[in-house]
mmCIF file of C-alpha atoms and ligand atoms in Angstrom:
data_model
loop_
_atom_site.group_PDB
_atom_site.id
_atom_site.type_symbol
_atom_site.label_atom_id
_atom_site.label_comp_id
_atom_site.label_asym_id
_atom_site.label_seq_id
_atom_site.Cartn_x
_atom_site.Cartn_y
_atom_site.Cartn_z
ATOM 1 C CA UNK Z 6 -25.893 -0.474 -15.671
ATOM 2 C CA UNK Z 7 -24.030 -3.626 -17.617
ATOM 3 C CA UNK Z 8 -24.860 -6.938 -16.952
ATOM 4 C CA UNK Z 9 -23.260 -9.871 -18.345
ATOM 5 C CA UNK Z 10 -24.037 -13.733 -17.555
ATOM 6 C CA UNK Z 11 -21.661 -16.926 -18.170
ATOM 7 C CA UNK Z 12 -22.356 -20.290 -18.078
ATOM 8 C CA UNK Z 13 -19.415 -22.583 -16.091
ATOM 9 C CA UNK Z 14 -17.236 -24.427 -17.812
ATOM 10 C CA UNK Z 15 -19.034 -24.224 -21.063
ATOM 11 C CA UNK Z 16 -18.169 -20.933 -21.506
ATOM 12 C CA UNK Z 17 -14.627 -20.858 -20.226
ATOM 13 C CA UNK Z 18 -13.493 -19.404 -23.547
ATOM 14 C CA UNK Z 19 -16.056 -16.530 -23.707
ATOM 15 C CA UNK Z 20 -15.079 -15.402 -20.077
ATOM 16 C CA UNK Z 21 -11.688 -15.059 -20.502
ATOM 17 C CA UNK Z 22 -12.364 -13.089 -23.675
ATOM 18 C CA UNK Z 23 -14.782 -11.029 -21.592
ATOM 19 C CA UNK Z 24 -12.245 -10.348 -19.059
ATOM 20 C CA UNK Z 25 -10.011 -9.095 -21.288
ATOM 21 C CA UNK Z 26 -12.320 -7.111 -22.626
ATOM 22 C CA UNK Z 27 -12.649 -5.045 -19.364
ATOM 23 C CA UNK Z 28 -11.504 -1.662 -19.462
ATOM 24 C CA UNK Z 29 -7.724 -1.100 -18.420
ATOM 25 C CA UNK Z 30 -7.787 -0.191 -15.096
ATOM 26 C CA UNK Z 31 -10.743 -1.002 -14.142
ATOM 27 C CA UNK Z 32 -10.953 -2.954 -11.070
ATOM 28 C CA UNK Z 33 -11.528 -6.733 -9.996
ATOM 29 C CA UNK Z 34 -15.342 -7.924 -9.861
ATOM 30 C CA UNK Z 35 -16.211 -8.151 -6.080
ATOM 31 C CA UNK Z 36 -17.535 -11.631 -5.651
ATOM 32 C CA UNK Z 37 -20.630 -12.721 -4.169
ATOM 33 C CA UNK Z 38 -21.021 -16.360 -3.821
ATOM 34 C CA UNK Z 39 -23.977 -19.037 -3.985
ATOM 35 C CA UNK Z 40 -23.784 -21.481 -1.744
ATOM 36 C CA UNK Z 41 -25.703 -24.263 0.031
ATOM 37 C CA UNK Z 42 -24.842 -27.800 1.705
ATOM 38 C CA UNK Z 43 -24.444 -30.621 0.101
ATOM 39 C CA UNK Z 44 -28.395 -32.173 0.545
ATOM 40 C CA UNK Z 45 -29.916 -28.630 0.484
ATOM 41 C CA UNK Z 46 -31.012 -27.888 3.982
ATOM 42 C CA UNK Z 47 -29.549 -24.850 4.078
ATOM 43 C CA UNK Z 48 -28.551 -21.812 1.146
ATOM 44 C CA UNK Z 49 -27.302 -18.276 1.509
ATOM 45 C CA UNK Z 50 -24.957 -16.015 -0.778
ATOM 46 C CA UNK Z 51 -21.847 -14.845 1.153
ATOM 47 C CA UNK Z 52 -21.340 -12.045 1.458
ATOM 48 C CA UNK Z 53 -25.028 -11.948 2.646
ATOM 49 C CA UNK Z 54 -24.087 -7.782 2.892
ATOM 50 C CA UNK Z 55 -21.540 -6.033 1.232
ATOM 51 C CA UNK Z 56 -20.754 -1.991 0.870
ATOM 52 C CA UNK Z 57 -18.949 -1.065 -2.435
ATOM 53 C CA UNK Z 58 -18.429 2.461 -3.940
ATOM 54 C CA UNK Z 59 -20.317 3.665 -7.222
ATOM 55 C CA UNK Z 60 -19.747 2.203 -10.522
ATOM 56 C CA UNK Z 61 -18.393 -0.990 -8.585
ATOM 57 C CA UNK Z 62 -18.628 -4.586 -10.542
ATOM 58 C CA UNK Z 63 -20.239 -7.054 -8.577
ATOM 59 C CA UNK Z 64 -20.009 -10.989 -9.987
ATOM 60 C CA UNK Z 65 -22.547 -13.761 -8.482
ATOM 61 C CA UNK Z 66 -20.719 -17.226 -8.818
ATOM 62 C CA UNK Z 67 -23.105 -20.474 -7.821
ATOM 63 C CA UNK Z 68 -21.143 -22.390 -5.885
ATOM 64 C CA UNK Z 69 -23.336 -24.907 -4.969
ATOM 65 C CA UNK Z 70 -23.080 -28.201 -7.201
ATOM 66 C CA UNK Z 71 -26.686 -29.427 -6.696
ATOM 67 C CA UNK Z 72 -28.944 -26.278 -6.624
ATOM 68 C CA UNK Z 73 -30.062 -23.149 -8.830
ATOM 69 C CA UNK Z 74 -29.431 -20.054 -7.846
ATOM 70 C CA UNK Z 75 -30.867 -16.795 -9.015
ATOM 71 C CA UNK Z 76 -29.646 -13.037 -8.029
ATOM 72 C CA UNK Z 77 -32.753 -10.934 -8.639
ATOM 73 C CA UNK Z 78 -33.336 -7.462 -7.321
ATOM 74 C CA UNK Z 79 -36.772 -6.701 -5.890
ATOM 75 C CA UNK Z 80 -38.695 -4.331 -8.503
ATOM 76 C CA UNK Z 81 -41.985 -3.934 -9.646
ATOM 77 C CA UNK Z 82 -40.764 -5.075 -13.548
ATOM 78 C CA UNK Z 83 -39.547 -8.298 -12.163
ATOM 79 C CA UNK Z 84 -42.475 -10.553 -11.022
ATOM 80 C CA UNK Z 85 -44.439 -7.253 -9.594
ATOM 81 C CA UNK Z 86 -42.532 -6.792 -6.685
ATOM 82 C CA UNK Z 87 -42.092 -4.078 -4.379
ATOM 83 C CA UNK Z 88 -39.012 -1.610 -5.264
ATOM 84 C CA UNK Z 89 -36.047 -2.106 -3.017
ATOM 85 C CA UNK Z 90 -33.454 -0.357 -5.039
ATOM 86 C CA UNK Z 91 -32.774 3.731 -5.594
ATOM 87 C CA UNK Z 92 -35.500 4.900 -7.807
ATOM 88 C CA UNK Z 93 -32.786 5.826 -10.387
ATOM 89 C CA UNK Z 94 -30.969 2.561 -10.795
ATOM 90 C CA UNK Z 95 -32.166 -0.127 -13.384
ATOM 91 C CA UNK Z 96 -33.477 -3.669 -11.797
ATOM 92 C CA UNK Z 97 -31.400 -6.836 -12.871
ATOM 93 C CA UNK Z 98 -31.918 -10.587 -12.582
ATOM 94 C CA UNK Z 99 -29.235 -12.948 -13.288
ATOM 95 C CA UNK Z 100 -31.659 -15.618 -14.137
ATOM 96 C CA UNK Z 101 -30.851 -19.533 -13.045
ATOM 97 C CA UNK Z 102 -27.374 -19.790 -12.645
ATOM 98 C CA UNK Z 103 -26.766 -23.647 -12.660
ATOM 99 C CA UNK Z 104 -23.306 -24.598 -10.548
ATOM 100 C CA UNK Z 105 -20.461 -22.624 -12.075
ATOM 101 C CA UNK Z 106 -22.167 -20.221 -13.801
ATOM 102 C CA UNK Z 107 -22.153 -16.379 -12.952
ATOM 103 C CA UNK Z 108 -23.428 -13.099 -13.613
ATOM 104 C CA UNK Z 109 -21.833 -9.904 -13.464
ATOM 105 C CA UNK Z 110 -23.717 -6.287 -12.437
ATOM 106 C CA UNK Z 111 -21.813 -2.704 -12.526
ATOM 107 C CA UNK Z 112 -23.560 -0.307 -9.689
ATOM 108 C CA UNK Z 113 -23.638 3.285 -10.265
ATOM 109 C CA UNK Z 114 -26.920 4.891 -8.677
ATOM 110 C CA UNK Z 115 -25.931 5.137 -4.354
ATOM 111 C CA UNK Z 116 -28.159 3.690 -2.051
ATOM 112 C CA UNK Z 117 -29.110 0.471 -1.305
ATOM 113 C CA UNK Z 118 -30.163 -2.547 -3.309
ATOM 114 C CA UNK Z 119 -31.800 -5.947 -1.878
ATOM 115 C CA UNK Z 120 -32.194 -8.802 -4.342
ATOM 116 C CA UNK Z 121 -33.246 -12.775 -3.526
ATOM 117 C CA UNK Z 122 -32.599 -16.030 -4.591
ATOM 118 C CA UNK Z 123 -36.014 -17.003 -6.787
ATOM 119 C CA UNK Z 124 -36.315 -20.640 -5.568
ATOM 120 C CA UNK Z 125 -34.915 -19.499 -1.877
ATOM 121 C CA UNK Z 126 -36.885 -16.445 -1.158
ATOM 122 C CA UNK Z 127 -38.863 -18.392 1.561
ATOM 123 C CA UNK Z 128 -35.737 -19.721 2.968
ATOM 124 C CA UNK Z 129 -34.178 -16.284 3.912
ATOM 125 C CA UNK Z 130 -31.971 -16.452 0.991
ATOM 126 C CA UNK Z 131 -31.592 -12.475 0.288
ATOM 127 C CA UNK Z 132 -28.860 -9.986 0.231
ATOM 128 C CA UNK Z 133 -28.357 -6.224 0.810
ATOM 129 C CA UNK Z 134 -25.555 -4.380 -1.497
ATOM 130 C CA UNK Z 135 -24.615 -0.576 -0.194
ATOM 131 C CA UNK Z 136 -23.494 1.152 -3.320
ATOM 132 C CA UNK Z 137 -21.588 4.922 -1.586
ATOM 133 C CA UNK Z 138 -23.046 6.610 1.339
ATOM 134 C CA UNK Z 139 -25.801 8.291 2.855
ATOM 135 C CA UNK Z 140 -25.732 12.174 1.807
ATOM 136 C CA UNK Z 141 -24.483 10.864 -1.990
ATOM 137 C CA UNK Z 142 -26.009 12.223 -4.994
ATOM 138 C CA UNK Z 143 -28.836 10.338 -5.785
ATOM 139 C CA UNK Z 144 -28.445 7.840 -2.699
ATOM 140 C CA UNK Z 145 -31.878 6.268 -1.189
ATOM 141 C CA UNK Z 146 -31.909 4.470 1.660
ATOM 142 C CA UNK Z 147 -33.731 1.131 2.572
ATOM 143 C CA UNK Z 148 -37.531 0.605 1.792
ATOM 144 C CA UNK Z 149 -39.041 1.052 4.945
ATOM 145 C CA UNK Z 150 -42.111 -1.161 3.327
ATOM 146 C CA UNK Z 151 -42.490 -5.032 4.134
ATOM 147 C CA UNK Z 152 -44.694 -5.281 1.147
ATOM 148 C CA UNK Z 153 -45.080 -9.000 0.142
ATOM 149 C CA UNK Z 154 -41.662 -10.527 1.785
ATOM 150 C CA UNK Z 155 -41.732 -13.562 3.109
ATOM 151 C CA UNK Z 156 -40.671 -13.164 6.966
ATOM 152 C CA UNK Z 157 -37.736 -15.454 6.325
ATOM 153 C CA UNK Z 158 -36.728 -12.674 4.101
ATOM 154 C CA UNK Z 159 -37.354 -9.154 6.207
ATOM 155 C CA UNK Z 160 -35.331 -10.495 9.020
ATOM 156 C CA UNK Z 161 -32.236 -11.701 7.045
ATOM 157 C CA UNK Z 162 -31.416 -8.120 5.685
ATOM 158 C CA UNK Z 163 -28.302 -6.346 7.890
ATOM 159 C CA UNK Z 164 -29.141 -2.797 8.854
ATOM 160 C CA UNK Z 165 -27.050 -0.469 6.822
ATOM 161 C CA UNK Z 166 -25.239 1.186 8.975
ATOM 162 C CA UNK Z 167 -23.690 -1.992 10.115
ATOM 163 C CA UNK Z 168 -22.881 -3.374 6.521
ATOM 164 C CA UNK Z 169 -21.134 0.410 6.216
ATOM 165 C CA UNK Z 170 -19.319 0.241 9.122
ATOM 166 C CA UNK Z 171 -17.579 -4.127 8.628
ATOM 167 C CA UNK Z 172 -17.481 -3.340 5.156
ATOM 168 C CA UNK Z 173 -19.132 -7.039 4.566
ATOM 169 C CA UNK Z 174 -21.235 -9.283 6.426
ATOM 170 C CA UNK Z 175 -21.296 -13.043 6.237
ATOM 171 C CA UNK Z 176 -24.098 -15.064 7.263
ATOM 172 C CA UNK Z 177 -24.542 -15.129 10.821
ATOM 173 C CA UNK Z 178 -23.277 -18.967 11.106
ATOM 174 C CA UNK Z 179 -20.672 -18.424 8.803
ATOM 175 C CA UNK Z 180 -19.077 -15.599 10.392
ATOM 176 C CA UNK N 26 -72.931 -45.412 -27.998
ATOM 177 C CA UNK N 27 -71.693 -43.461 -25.258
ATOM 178 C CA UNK N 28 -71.097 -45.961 -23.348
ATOM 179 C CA UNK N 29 -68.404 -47.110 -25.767
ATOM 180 C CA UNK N 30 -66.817 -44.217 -25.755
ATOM 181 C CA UNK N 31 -66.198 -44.111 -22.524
ATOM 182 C CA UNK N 32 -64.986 -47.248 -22.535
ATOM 183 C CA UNK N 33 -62.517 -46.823 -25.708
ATOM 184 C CA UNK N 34 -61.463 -43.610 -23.572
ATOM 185 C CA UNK N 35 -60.954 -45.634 -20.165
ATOM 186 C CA UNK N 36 -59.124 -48.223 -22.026
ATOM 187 C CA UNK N 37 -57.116 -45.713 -24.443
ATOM 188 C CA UNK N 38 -56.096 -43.919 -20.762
ATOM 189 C CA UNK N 39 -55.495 -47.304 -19.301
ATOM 190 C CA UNK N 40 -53.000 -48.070 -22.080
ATOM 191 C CA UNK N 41 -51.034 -45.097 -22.171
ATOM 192 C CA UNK N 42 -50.905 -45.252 -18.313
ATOM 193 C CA UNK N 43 -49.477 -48.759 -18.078
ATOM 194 C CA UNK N 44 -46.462 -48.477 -19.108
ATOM 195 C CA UNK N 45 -45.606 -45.435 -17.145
ATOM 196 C CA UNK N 46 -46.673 -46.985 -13.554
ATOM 197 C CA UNK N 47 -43.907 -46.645 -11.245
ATOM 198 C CA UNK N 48 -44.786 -50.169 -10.088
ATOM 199 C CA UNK N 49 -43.295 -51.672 -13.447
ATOM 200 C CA UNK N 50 -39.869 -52.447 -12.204
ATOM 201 C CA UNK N 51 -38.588 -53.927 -15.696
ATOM 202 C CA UNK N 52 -40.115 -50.456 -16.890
ATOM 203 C CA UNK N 53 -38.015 -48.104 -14.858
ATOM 204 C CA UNK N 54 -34.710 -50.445 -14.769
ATOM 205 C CA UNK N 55 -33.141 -47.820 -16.990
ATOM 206 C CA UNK N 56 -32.992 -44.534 -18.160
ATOM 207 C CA UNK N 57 -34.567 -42.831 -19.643
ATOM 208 C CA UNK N 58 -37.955 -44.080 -18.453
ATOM 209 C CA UNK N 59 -40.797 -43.745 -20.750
ATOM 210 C CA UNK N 60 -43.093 -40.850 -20.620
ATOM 211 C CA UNK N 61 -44.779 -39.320 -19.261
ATOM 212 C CA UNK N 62 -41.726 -39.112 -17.407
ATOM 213 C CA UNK N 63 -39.634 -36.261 -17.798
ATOM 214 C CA UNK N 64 -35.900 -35.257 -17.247
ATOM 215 C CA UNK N 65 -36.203 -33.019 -14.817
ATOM 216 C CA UNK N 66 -33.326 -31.262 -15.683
ATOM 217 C CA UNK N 67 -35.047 -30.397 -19.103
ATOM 218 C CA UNK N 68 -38.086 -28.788 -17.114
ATOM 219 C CA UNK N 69 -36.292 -26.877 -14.557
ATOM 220 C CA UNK N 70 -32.731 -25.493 -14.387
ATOM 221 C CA UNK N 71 -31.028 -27.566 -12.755
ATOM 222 C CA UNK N 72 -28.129 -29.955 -13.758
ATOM 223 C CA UNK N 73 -28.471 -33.060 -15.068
ATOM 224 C CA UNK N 74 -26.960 -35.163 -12.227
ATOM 225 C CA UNK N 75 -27.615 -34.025 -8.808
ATOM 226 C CA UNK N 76 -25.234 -35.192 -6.464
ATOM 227 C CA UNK N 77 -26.605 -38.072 -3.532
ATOM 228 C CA UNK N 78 -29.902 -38.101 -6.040
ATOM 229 C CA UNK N 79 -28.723 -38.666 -9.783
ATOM 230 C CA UNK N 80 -29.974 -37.922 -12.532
ATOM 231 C CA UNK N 81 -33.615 -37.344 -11.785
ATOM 232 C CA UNK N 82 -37.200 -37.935 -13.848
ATOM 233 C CA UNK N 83 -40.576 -37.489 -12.853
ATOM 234 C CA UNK N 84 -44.540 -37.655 -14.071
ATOM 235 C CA UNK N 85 -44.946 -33.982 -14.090
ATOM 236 C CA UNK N 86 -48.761 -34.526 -13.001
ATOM 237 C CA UNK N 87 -47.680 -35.778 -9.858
ATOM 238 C CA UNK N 88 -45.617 -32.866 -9.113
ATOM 239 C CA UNK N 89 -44.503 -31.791 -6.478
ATOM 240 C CA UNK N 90 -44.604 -35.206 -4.754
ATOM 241 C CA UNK N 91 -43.268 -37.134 -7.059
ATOM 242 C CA UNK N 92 -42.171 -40.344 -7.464
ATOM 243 C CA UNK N 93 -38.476 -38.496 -8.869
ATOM 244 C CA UNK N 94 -36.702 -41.565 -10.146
ATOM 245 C CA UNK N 95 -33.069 -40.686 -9.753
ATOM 246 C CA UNK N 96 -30.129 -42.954 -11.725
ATOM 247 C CA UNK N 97 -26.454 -43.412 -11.557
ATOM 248 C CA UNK N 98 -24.277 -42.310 -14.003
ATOM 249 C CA UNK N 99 -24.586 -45.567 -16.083
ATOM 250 C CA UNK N 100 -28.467 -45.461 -16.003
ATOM 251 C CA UNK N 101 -29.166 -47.846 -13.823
ATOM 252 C CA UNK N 102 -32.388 -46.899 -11.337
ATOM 253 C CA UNK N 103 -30.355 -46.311 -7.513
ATOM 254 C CA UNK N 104 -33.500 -44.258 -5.778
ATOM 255 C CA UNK N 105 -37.125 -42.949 -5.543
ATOM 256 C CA UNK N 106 -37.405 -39.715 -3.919
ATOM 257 C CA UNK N 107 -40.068 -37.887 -2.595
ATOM 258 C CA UNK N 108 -40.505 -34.114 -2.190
ATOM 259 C CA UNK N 109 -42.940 -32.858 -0.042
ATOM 260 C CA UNK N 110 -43.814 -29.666 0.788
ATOM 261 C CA UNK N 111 -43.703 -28.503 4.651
ATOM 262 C CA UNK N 112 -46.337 -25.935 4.247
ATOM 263 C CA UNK N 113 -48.502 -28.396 2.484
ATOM 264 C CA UNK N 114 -48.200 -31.150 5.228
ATOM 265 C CA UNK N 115 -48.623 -28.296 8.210
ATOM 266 C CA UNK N 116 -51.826 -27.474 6.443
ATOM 267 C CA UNK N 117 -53.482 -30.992 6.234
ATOM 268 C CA UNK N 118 -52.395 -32.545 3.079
ATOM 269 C CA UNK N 119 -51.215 -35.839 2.669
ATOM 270 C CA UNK N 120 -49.339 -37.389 -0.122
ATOM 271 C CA UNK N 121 -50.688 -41.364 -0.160
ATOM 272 C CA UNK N 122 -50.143 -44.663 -2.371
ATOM 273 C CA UNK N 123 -47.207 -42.853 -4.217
ATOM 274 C CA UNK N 124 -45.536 -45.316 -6.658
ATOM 275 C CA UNK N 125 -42.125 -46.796 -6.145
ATOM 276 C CA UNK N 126 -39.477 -47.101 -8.495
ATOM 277 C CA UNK N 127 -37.911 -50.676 -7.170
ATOM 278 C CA UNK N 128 -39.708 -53.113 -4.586
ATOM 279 C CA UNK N 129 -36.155 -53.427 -3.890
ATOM 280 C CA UNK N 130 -35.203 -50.625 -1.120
ATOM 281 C CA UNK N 131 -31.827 -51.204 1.092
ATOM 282 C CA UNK N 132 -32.384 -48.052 3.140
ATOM 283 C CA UNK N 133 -34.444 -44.775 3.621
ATOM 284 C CA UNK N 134 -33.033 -41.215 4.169
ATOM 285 C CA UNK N 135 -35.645 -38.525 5.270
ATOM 286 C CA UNK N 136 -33.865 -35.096 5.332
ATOM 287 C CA UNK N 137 -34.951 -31.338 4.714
ATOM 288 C CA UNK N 138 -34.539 -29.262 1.601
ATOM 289 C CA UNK N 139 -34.452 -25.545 1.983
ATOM 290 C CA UNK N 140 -36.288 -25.642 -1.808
ATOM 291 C CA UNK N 141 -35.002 -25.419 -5.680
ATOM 292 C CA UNK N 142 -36.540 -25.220 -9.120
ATOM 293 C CA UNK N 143 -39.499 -27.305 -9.376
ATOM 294 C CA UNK N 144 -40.260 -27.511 -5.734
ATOM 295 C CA UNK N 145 -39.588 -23.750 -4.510
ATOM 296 C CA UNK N 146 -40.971 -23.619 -0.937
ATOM 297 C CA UNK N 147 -38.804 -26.039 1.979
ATOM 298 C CA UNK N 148 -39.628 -29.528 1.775
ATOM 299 C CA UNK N 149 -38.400 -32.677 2.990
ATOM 300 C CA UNK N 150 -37.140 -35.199 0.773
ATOM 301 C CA UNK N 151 -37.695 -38.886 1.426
ATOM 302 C CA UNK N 152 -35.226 -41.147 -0.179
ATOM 303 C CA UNK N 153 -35.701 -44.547 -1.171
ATOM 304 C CA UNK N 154 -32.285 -46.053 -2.052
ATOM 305 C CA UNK N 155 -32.239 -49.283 -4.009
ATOM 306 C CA UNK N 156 -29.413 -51.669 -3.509
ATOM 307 C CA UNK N 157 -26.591 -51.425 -0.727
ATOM 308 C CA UNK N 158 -24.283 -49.648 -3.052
ATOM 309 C CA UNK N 159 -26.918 -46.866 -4.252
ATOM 310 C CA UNK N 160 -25.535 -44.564 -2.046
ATOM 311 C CA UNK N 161 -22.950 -44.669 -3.361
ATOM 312 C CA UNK N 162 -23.523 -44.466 -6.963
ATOM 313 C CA UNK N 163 -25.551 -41.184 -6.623
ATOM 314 C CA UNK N 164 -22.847 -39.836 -4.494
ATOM 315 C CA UNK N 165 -21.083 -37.813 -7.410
HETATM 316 CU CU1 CU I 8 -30.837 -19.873 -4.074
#
């Protein structure tokens, strides 16, 4: 697993230098964006689901010019919290990423991977990324566990086989 | 003998808590104001000018209430926000005699705030605005 984080505009330079970095060939980041209104009421990342194949690069931009967001995936080494990705893939947390900023994550183990927004966990900011297909090597399905989620949490997560069959999911109000 | 102490210590906490009363208007005029106010932006990540509430400092004792003093662009005090918790208020507390930035306040917004760094659960956020054009002067 690679991860890589950039900081807006201030780092304009570095990105581009990253990007051509990338391996030739290899494909476009899929995007997930932050985003929230303009006083806060309301914050998601859209796609709020999204299936991708293994070894797909996945970059979280914050869109959203007065808030923080964080992409953090829910794992016992991060803040002791319960495991919601394969057992085989390495946990990631982008950190705060203050507006314009992003953070990019390569997934290779199948199976499914929830992460949340740090300051937005309570306010059903989550998302669910579907790396292959049931019956891959190595894939695991959902955690079946509520463990300590907030309820605003639990209910915003697609069911997989939905999120498999649209490809990607917006947020319900969004869609 | 102890009774001077306590008194040195009352007036030694009196002193350094004058000047950081958010009654002082002359005080809080401009940024930055003096501590124990903080940037907020240098406790938290968030950026230094929020749009519709500036750039925003606060007592971090009186956290997560506030008073946030947010300013324009040119420093000049425009609001006094509040930030408190839903949770907290469902659950009995109350948030009383809060200090206000300017005795001057054109207009009050009340509006809820799904949460961000330094106040993480949903809140409301109660906006004092100072001066018919402070609206407009947080605005971006
Ligand atoms: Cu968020």
């Amino acid at each position: 697993m690679i991860t890589r984080r950039q900081f807006g505009r201030v780092a304009g330079g570095a990105l581009a230098a990253l990007a051509s970095r990338r391996p030739v060939g290899a494909a476009a980041p899929r995007d997930i964006e932050m985003r929230g209104t303009a006083r806060g009421e309301r914050v998601w990342f859209a796609p709020l689901a999204i299936a991708v194949a293994p070894g797909a690069m996945l970059r979280f931009v914050n869109h959203d010019k007065g808030n923080s967001h964080t992409a953090t995936t829910y794992h016992p080494a991060i803040f002791d919290r319960p495991r919601r990705i394969p057992s085989g893939a390495a946990p990631w947390d982008s950190d705060f990423l203050l507006p314009g900023a992003s953070f990019e994550v390569t997934l290779s183990v199948p199976g499914v991977y929830d992460y949340y927004c740090i300051p937005h966990e309570h306010a059903g900011m989550v998302g669910r990324i579907v790396v292959g297909r049931p019956g891959d090597p190595g894939w695991e399905g959902p955690a079946g566990d509520a463990g300590d989620l907030p309820e605003a949490a639990l209910k915003a997560f697609p069911r997989v086989a939905e999120i498999l069959a649209k490809g990607r999911i917006m947020p319900e109000d969004l869609a | 003998m102890f009774h001077r102490m306590i008194i040195a210590a009352l007036g030694a906490t009196l002193f350094m808590a004058a000047p950081a009363s958010a009654h002082d208007e002359e005080a809080l005029r401009n940024a930055p104001p003096a501590a124990p106010y903080a940037k907020v932006s240098d406790l938290v990540a968030l950026p230094d000018f929020l749009p519709g509430l500036g750039m925003l400092y606060v007592d971090p004792a009186t956290l997560p209430a506030g008073p946030f003093l947010g300013y324009d662009r040119d420093g000049k005090l425009a609001a006094t926000i509040y930030m408190t918790p839903i949770e907290a208020l469902e659950s009995g507390t109350s948030f009383d005699d809060l200090g206000v930035g300017s005795h001057n306040v054109s207009a009050v917004d009340i509006y809820y705030n799904a949460g961000h760094p330094g106040v993480d659960k949903p809140h409301a956020h109660v906006v004092l605005l100072h001066g018919e054009d402070a609206r407009a002067r947080l605005a971006e």
